Amino acid sequence: MVLWSKEQDKLPDMEMSSGAIEMKKEGPPLPQAFLQSNGSVHPVILTEEPAETRQETGGENELTEVTSFTERVGEPGEDDRAEIVTIDCRANAKGQCEEDALLENASQSNESDDISTDQSPEPPAPLKETSFSIGLQVVFPFLLAGFGTVAAGMVLDIVQHWTVFTEVTEVFILVPALLGLKGNLEMTLASRLSTAANIGQMDTASDMWKMIMGNLALIQVQATVVGFLASIAAVIFGWIPEGNFRLGHAILLCASSVATAFIASLLLGLIMIGVILASRKVGINPDNVATPIAASLGDLITLSLLAGISTGLYKELEFNDYANPLVCAAFVAMTPLWVLIARKTPSTREVLYSGWEPVIIAMAISSVGGLILDKTVSNPNFAGMAVFTPVINGVGGNLVAVQASRISTYLHMNGVPLGDPNPVPRKCPTPCTSFFGSSVNSRSARVLFLLVAPGHLVFLYTINSMRGGHTTITSVFVAFYMTAALLQVLILLYLADWMVHWMWGRGMDPDNFSIPYLTALGDLLGTGFLAFSFHLLWLIGDRDTDVGD
């Protein structure tokens, strides 16, 4: 810290060099300030004269060092004394001093001696999480999501006997595609908004509302298009085996699918926004709670809406031939409006143009899982599989969505450039690095995997208590079921670690691309492993005696 005269008429020119601070002015030269080895500058006080010096016997100038100002303030003639300012200097590696902060002159402000510095806003610090805190935040939404899938299974068991499901059997083909929207749209929305909240893109009111409106409009566009494509797929899959095409049923499927997808996406989108904003308010990582809640409500809301809307539109077929076409046309006609709103936000504009591939491919993958389900449940020996399918698929999809969202947020917050390789070249991860590494992502993978077994035991007990399905839950069945569930989640968490980093390195935002693929793979793996388990149980003799009761 260097102190010197700052009186306007007496202020000399200064040059800061690596060795000294040189003062140039007519008259006797000022003494040099000594630079310490640690980069600090020896304090020097300049009084009325350019320098206070005493001639010693050696004829050398001796610097006067003052460590207290209390005795000098009250001395007479202080009005004639030069003002004193403070400059902090620090030497860099080349020995040069840089000015860090400068106090304002007393002539500019006589009331305050505070140091004011302009600091640029810092990005929000990432939430520090331990394994216990991750588990504590995830377990409640995880259980809520599981009970939601159990409820969806019970609802499906009831509505499958309704008239619309028995007369227009193609409605069953819509079920896996529309239930898959929770992974394609709502979970992706939750992941995008969670990342935006964590990296500070929703801290101001204007940014928050722009992000909310853009994302809501985006999922309405995606829901309308995916619902329309799902109805076309249902018509084709229903027409090919039967060879009978009915236009009224085709329009009913289109209207029911589009209306269900639109309304369900709007409701779940609003719920997700509220959950994410509330999570940030109370200091909870939105990645841990948003996607499980989307999953828990997604199946139940979507299936209930599909049953109710399709039943109502089916009744209108008897009295009004124009109701179904008008409903379908109305939702499709609103699509350009949502496109215009979504284009105003840069992040959603990119997804609007490039985010269709994962949504459509994920729908196709889910349809393969639905085909496996249809072929298995149609066999009376495996009718009990239906009630467990939403549970095993939902649990796997929920957990992998949480992990994918967390890894994506980690990459965003650590400033790794999107599309550029990581600073350390990353090879294809091994299961050991994905689950037993020291990173926070490995820690969360371990926590999520450990939730599988106790969670499924709770859900199996709930199903058994509610007398759901047609399968007797024996110890052998539980062993096979748990093996299928653990293997499914193990593969999904490993694929999430690889897929998110792979997409990030190729310039694809994982929030928009990874979750649809992973949840669709969860449906395919869960259904496949469960069907295989039921076949093995039948082969080894663990067969139901109460099928159909």
XYZ file of C-alpha atoms in Angstrom:
549
model
C 0.000 0.000 0.000
C 1.537 3.328 -1.077
C 0.545 6.732 0.292
C 1.479 9.990 -1.424
C 0.343 13.533 -1.982
C -2.700 13.960 -4.156
C -3.011 17.738 -4.151
C -3.894 18.800 -7.676
C -1.184 21.418 -8.039
C 1.493 19.291 -6.469
C 0.694 15.900 -8.007
C 3.744 14.737 -9.929
C 3.750 12.405 -12.880
C 4.148 8.749 -11.947
C 5.694 5.810 -13.663
C 5.361 2.353 -12.112
C 8.170 0.000 -12.920
C 9.192 -3.376 -11.581
C 11.686 -1.949 -9.157
C 10.319 1.323 -7.926
C 7.753 4.065 -8.217
C 9.526 7.075 -9.740
C 8.183 10.573 -9.100
C 9.227 13.196 -11.664
C 8.916 16.869 -10.763
C 11.179 19.858 -10.548
C 13.042 19.995 -7.299
C 14.572 17.289 -5.151
C 13.632 13.771 -6.299
C 11.298 11.706 -4.221
C 12.620 8.582 -2.546
C 11.900 5.224 -4.083
C 9.350 2.863 -2.573
C 10.830 -0.518 -1.918
C 9.161 -3.541 -3.496
C 8.997 -6.540 -1.237
C 9.650 -10.084 -2.396
C 5.978 -10.975 -2.082
C 4.914 -8.194 -4.429
C 3.813 -5.655 -1.783
C 5.149 -2.113 -1.744
C 6.721 -0.592 1.355
C 4.492 2.202 2.694
C 5.797 5.756 2.281
C 4.258 8.948 3.708
C 4.747 12.231 1.933
C 4.251 15.340 4.058
C 4.236 19.035 3.082
C 7.544 18.721 1.343
C 8.081 16.305 -1.515
C 9.870 14.027 0.941
C 10.748 14.027 4.607
C 14.425 13.232 4.766
C 17.134 13.523 7.345
C 20.781 13.795 6.500
C 22.650 11.224 8.459
C 26.364 10.915 8.820
C 26.459 8.708 5.795
C 24.790 11.373 3.711
C 21.918 9.014 2.737
C 18.243 9.882 2.754
C 16.176 7.989 5.308
C 12.491 7.450 4.658
C 10.042 8.505 7.366
C 7.469 5.758 7.997
C 4.271 6.591 9.801
C 1.994 3.823 11.021
C -0.604 5.926 12.828
C -2.525 8.925 11.611
C -4.236 9.872 14.880
C -1.515 12.200 16.082
C -1.162 14.002 12.774
C -4.832 14.732 12.198
C -5.088 17.232 14.976
C -1.888 19.134 14.184
C -2.155 22.797 13.124
C -1.938 23.567 9.490
C -3.671 20.441 8.412
C -5.734 22.489 5.984
C -2.544 23.206 4.114
C -1.626 19.553 4.132
C -2.032 17.542 0.986
C -4.883 15.126 0.760
C -3.868 11.500 1.211
C -5.310 8.717 -0.925
C -4.689 5.033 -0.924
C -3.833 2.798 -3.846
C -3.376 -0.913 -3.554
C -0.694 -2.187 -5.869
C 0.286 -5.662 -6.587
C 3.136 -6.935 -8.691
C 2.435 -9.442 -11.373
C 4.766 -12.174 -12.533
C 6.807 -9.670 -14.536
C 7.132 -7.363 -11.582
C 4.689 -4.764 -12.807
C 2.280 -3.068 -10.409
C -1.370 -2.877 -11.264
C -3.941 -0.598 -9.704
C -6.747 -2.583 -8.095
C -8.865 0.072 -6.308
C -8.710 3.894 -5.969
C -10.520 5.837 -3.265
C -12.238 9.020 -4.299
C -10.557 12.330 -3.323
C -11.944 14.208 -0.316
C -12.786 17.073 -2.621
C -15.206 14.751 -4.436
C -16.743 13.195 -1.314
C -16.216 14.487 2.234
C -18.865 12.312 3.839
C -17.733 8.754 3.193
C -14.466 6.896 3.171
C -15.979 3.619 1.980
C -14.400 1.820 -0.899
C -16.863 1.167 -3.721
C -16.065 -1.264 -6.432
C -18.157 -2.362 -9.357
C -18.554 -6.088 -9.408
C -20.088 -7.905 -12.317
C -22.884 -10.318 -11.412
C -21.610 -13.779 -10.733
C -23.382 -16.885 -11.990
C -25.237 -18.838 -9.321
C -23.043 -21.255 -7.446
C -23.890 -24.907 -8.002
C -25.703 -26.610 -5.181
C -23.290 -28.739 -3.137
C -24.823 -32.168 -2.742
C -23.823 -35.252 -0.818
C -25.131 -38.761 -1.417
C -27.482 -38.339 1.529
C -28.860 -35.001 0.279
C -29.371 -36.408 -3.229
C -31.211 -39.424 -1.866
C -33.293 -37.299 0.479
C -34.402 -35.020 -2.350
C -35.079 -37.841 -4.819
C -36.834 -40.404 -2.609
C -40.118 -38.539 -2.112
C -40.657 -37.640 -5.812
C -39.520 -41.161 -6.711
C -42.142 -42.772 -4.482
C -44.759 -40.309 -5.718
C -43.901 -41.205 -9.314
C -44.103 -44.915 -8.506
C -47.510 -44.614 -6.937
C -48.586 -42.623 -9.984
C -47.615 -45.503 -12.260
C -49.446 -47.944 -9.979
C -52.536 -45.751 -10.218
C -52.183 -45.587 -14.009
C -52.090 -49.375 -14.163
C -55.221 -49.629 -12.062
C -56.992 -47.067 -14.279
C -56.035 -48.977 -17.413
C -57.376 -52.152 -15.844
C -60.735 -50.415 -15.358
C -61.126 -48.514 -18.635
C -60.138 -51.448 -20.818
C -63.728 -52.705 -20.396
C -65.322 -49.420 -21.529
C -67.270 -49.418 -24.783
C -64.843 -47.263 -26.730
C -61.967 -49.627 -25.909
C -63.930 -52.698 -26.893
C -65.518 -51.263 -30.049
C -62.528 -49.213 -31.280
C -59.664 -51.456 -30.250
C -57.112 -49.214 -31.996
C -57.348 -46.917 -28.951
C -55.060 -49.382 -27.159
C -52.391 -48.651 -29.763
C -52.489 -44.993 -28.735
C -51.767 -45.808 -25.089
C -47.992 -46.456 -25.254
C -47.392 -43.596 -27.697
C -49.309 -41.032 -25.651
C -47.957 -42.252 -22.318
C -44.511 -41.909 -23.862
C -45.114 -38.182 -24.267
C -44.183 -37.713 -20.626
C -40.637 -38.706 -21.542
C -40.605 -37.058 -24.944
C -42.089 -33.718 -23.949
C -42.784 -33.166 -20.243
C -39.550 -34.669 -18.916
C -37.594 -32.845 -21.606
C -39.342 -29.616 -20.629
C -38.520 -30.233 -16.959
C -34.883 -30.929 -17.820
C -34.575 -27.757 -19.941
C -36.144 -25.531 -17.302
C -34.109 -27.152 -14.500
C -30.895 -26.437 -16.368
C -32.008 -22.876 -17.139
C -32.852 -22.277 -13.465
C -29.543 -23.730 -12.250
C -27.377 -21.649 -14.606
C -29.215 -18.392 -13.861
C -31.290 -17.973 -17.023
C -34.495 -17.534 -15.002
C -33.234 -15.196 -12.272
C -34.943 -12.068 -13.645
C -38.678 -11.784 -14.213
C -38.347 -10.960 -17.913
C -36.027 -13.890 -18.614
C -38.229 -16.220 -16.594
C -41.444 -15.333 -18.441
C -39.733 -15.462 -21.823
C -38.388 -18.935 -21.017
C -41.768 -20.127 -19.694
C -43.834 -18.894 -22.641
C -41.369 -20.181 -25.218
C -41.206 -23.661 -23.687
C -44.966 -23.960 -23.201
C -45.566 -23.001 -26.835
C -42.900 -25.469 -27.952
C -44.413 -28.480 -26.197
C -47.856 -27.582 -27.574
C -46.450 -27.759 -31.101
C -44.686 -31.040 -30.360
C -47.733 -32.538 -28.623
C -50.037 -31.687 -31.528
C -47.687 -33.138 -34.137
C -46.833 -36.268 -32.135
C -50.494 -36.866 -31.286
C -51.420 -36.605 -34.954
C -48.637 -38.987 -35.999
C -49.583 -41.435 -33.241
C -53.153 -41.550 -34.520
C -51.921 -42.271 -38.052
C -49.752 -45.091 -36.696
C -52.729 -46.476 -34.765
C -54.883 -46.405 -37.894
C -52.206 -48.179 -39.940
C -51.481 -50.834 -37.286
C -55.195 -51.446 -36.848
C -55.955 -51.567 -40.553
C -53.107 -53.885 -41.669
C -54.073 -56.996 -39.630
C -57.834 -56.592 -40.058
C -57.915 -55.251 -43.598
C -60.908 -53.108 -42.668
C -60.706 -49.306 -42.702
C -63.432 -47.189 -41.103
C -63.200 -43.439 -41.646
C -65.264 -42.574 -38.578
C -62.956 -44.538 -36.305
C -59.892 -42.991 -37.942
C -61.162 -39.441 -37.276
C -62.098 -40.456 -33.730
C -58.544 -41.690 -33.139
C -57.083 -38.485 -34.576
C -59.305 -36.176 -32.504
C -58.804 -38.182 -29.298
C -55.049 -38.404 -29.725
C -54.465 -34.739 -30.586
C -56.791 -33.422 -27.871
C -55.327 -35.720 -25.213
C -51.728 -34.859 -26.105
C -52.440 -31.107 -26.202
C -54.360 -30.852 -22.917
C -52.069 -33.239 -21.019
C -48.945 -31.395 -22.159
C -50.407 -28.029 -21.163
C -51.433 -29.205 -17.689
C -48.159 -31.012 -17.009
C -46.142 -28.099 -18.379
C -47.773 -25.675 -15.948
C -47.192 -28.112 -13.079
C -43.522 -28.491 -14.034
C -42.989 -24.737 -14.087
C -44.468 -24.407 -10.605
C -42.361 -27.283 -9.262
C -39.101 -25.875 -10.673
C -39.703 -22.345 -9.402
C -40.705 -23.650 -5.959
C -37.627 -25.903 -5.840
C -35.284 -22.984 -6.419
C -37.074 -20.948 -3.757
C -36.527 -23.580 -1.065
C -32.994 -24.497 -2.174
C -33.729 -27.914 -3.726
C -32.097 -28.950 -6.976
C -34.956 -29.019 -9.550
C -33.239 -31.875 -11.404
C -33.998 -34.153 -8.460
C -37.732 -33.515 -8.248
C -39.086 -32.138 -11.523
C -38.734 -35.150 -13.796
C -40.112 -37.711 -11.268
C -43.154 -35.539 -10.621
C -43.684 -35.171 -14.382
C -43.576 -38.945 -14.655
C -45.856 -39.572 -11.688
C -48.594 -37.319 -12.994
C -47.975 -37.905 -16.692
C -49.255 -41.483 -16.951
C -52.291 -40.914 -14.750
C -53.372 -37.629 -16.345
C -52.757 -38.786 -19.922
C -54.552 -42.111 -19.523
C -57.519 -40.512 -17.761
C -57.816 -37.830 -20.443
C -57.580 -40.402 -23.240
C -60.327 -42.525 -21.715
C -62.610 -39.569 -21.038
C -62.113 -37.728 -24.342
C -62.369 -40.848 -26.508
C -65.542 -41.932 -24.694
C -67.166 -38.543 -25.178
C -66.218 -38.313 -28.847
C -67.396 -41.876 -29.449
C -70.845 -40.995 -28.118
C -70.940 -38.004 -30.506
C -70.482 -40.346 -33.467
C -74.061 -41.507 -33.048
C -75.560 -37.999 -33.191
C -73.058 -35.660 -34.871
C -70.656 -36.552 -37.642
C -68.929 -33.169 -37.541
C -67.824 -33.098 -33.895
C -64.691 -35.202 -34.312
C -63.390 -33.415 -37.442
C -63.975 -30.011 -35.826
C -62.073 -30.986 -32.676
C -59.159 -32.319 -34.699
C -59.106 -29.267 -37.002
C -59.298 -26.799 -34.100
C -56.195 -28.131 -32.353
C -54.242 -28.441 -35.586
C -55.215 -24.872 -36.626
C -53.671 -23.442 -33.433
C -50.263 -24.901 -34.275
C -48.993 -21.830 -36.262
C -49.700 -19.598 -33.244
C -47.574 -21.783 -30.963
C -44.832 -21.838 -33.604
C -44.691 -18.025 -33.673
C -44.437 -17.822 -29.880
C -41.777 -20.537 -29.663
C -39.627 -18.830 -32.309
C -39.206 -15.722 -30.146
C -37.013 -17.539 -27.603
C -33.560 -18.545 -28.928
C -33.343 -21.802 -26.955
C -36.784 -23.018 -28.032
C -36.267 -21.808 -31.604
C -33.399 -24.254 -31.972
C -35.482 -27.129 -30.578
C -38.393 -26.143 -32.840
C -36.229 -26.805 -35.876
C -33.996 -29.635 -34.694
C -35.897 -31.370 -31.876
C -38.206 -33.566 -33.927
C -35.900 -36.471 -34.572
C -35.667 -37.738 -30.961
C -39.401 -37.287 -30.346
C -40.460 -39.245 -33.421
C -37.820 -41.966 -33.048
C -38.690 -42.347 -29.356
C -42.335 -42.812 -30.294
C -41.303 -45.583 -32.685
C -39.196 -47.278 -29.988
C -42.083 -47.120 -27.522
C -44.347 -48.650 -30.153
C -42.050 -51.671 -30.338
C -42.425 -52.058 -26.585
C -46.181 -51.749 -27.017
C -46.088 -54.483 -29.628
C -44.299 -56.789 -27.170
C -46.883 -55.934 -24.530
C -49.764 -56.608 -26.903
C -48.424 -59.994 -27.986
C -47.668 -61.060 -24.406
C -50.861 -59.902 -22.694
C -53.002 -61.411 -25.447
C -51.832 -64.817 -24.197
C -54.075 -65.785 -21.244
C -51.094 -67.392 -19.511
C -49.399 -63.992 -19.208
C -52.417 -61.767 -18.593
C -51.030 -60.763 -15.192
C -48.146 -58.878 -16.795
C -50.272 -55.854 -17.708
C -50.526 -54.343 -14.241
C -46.749 -54.464 -13.666
C -45.689 -53.038 -17.015
C -46.420 -49.341 -16.248
C -44.606 -49.699 -12.924
C -41.359 -51.202 -14.196
C -41.289 -48.897 -17.212
C -42.167 -45.838 -15.171
C -39.563 -46.434 -12.453
C -36.775 -46.993 -14.984
C -37.753 -43.950 -17.021
C -38.015 -41.727 -13.945
C -34.591 -42.621 -12.585
C -32.743 -42.325 -15.887
C -34.458 -38.987 -16.597
C -33.161 -37.638 -13.268
C -29.630 -38.808 -14.059
C -29.648 -37.442 -17.608
C -30.955 -34.085 -16.399
C -28.277 -33.906 -13.688
C -25.416 -34.720 -16.073
C -26.684 -32.157 -18.572
C -26.901 -29.488 -15.861
C -23.379 -30.416 -14.720
C -22.015 -29.872 -18.228
C -23.849 -26.549 -18.592
C -22.694 -25.204 -15.210
C -19.065 -26.186 -15.614
C -18.743 -24.105 -18.726
C -17.718 -26.872 -21.095
C -18.389 -25.479 -24.594
C -21.285 -27.218 -26.312
C -20.002 -29.132 -29.293
C -16.373 -29.041 -28.210
C -14.611 -32.057 -26.739
C -14.003 -31.993 -23.004
C -10.657 -30.597 -21.767
C -9.705 -34.162 -20.887
C -10.436 -36.548 -23.771
C -13.286 -38.795 -22.697
C -13.437 -42.344 -23.922
C -16.466 -44.576 -23.749
C -17.120 -44.962 -20.009
C -16.940 -48.312 -18.315
C -19.531 -49.431 -15.748
C -16.890 -48.968 -13.047
C -16.330 -45.300 -13.912
C -20.065 -44.667 -14.270
C -21.013 -46.156 -10.898
C -17.858 -46.192 -8.761
C -16.106 -42.980 -9.781
C -15.509 -40.028 -7.475
C -17.526 -37.489 -9.486
C -20.903 -36.181 -8.384
C -22.539 -37.925 -11.353
C -21.213 -41.320 -10.238
C -22.445 -40.572 -6.738
C -25.946 -39.801 -7.994
C -25.913 -42.963 -10.157
C -25.196 -45.069 -7.069
C -27.963 -43.368 -5.113
C -30.520 -43.826 -7.894
C -29.614 -47.472 -8.405
C -29.963 -48.195 -4.681
C -33.520 -46.825 -4.777
C -34.690 -49.476 -7.259
C -35.041 -52.498 -4.956
C -36.821 -50.868 -1.983
C -39.017 -48.827 -4.304
C -40.244 -51.818 -6.283
C -40.892 -53.779 -3.105
C -43.164 -50.983 -1.905
C -44.996 -50.877 -5.245
C -45.421 -54.654 -5.379
C -46.857 -54.621 -1.872
C -49.256 -51.842 -2.898
C -50.457 -53.769 -5.953
C -50.907 -56.921 -3.903
C -52.815 -55.047 -1.199
C -55.157 -53.537 -3.797
C -55.635 -56.976 -5.383
C -54.496 -55.674 -8.736
C -53.718 -57.898 -11.680
C -54.023 -61.652 -11.991
C -50.638 -62.777 -10.698
C -49.869 -64.328 -7.338
C -46.824 -62.540 -5.925
C -44.565 -65.341 -4.712
C -40.947 -65.191 -3.630
C -39.860 -66.686 -6.973
C -41.867 -64.063 -8.842
C -40.339 -61.277 -6.739
C -36.831 -62.605 -7.477
C -37.407 -62.644 -11.238
C -39.180 -59.290 -11.193
C -36.423 -57.596 -9.170
C -33.750 -59.042 -11.472
C -35.516 -57.576 -14.489
C -35.953 -54.182 -12.790
C -32.350 -53.930 -11.550
C -30.936 -54.966 -14.917
C -33.120 -52.426 -16.695
C -32.028 -49.491 -14.490
C -28.377 -50.579 -14.544
C -28.309 -50.476 -18.339
C -30.228 -47.200 -18.505
C -27.955 -45.346 -16.060
C -24.879 -46.529 -17.926
C -26.378 -45.493 -21.270
C -27.265 -42.084 -19.797
C -23.628 -41.467 -18.794
C -22.428 -42.339 -22.293
C -25.251 -40.766 -24.309
C -25.331 -37.364 -22.599
C -21.571 -36.827 -22.999
C -21.654 -38.172 -26.550
C -24.433 -35.785 -27.539
C -22.754 -32.858 -25.786
C -19.506 -33.433 -27.657
C -21.388 -33.342 -30.960
C -23.221 -30.091 -30.314
C -26.596 -31.607 -29.375
C -28.137 -30.280 -26.162
C -28.797 -33.371 -23.988
C -31.824 -31.696 -22.405
C -33.582 -31.889 -25.756
C -32.232 -35.143 -27.184
C -31.230 -37.636 -24.497
C -34.349 -38.056 -22.346
C -36.749 -39.086 -25.168
C -34.329 -41.810 -26.273
C -33.621 -43.011 -22.737
C -37.240 -43.177 -21.576
C -38.251 -44.965 -24.783
C -35.418 -47.446 -24.245
C -36.686 -47.825 -20.683
C -40.109 -48.832 -22.026
C -38.560 -51.301 -24.452
C -36.152 -52.859 -21.923
C -38.702 -52.973 -19.120
C -41.384 -54.607 -21.243
C -38.922 -57.029 -22.824
C -37.313 -58.111 -19.546
C -40.694 -58.453 -17.846
C -42.105 -60.553 -20.675
C -38.996 -62.742 -20.601
C -39.386 -63.175 -16.836
C -43.002 -64.258 -17.206
C -42.003 -66.816 -19.839
C -39.274 -68.177 -17.554
C -41.688 -68.367 -14.634
C -44.090 -70.366 -16.784
C -41.328 -72.733 -17.920
C -40.067 -73.479 -14.402
C -43.600 -74.211 -13.186
C -44.352 -71.066 -11.151
C -47.717 -70.622 -12.837
C -50.749 -68.702 -11.696
C -53.780 -70.606 -10.489
C -55.956 -67.513 -10.331
C -55.505 -66.079 -13.823
C -58.636 -64.229 -14.802
C -60.102 -64.128 -11.278
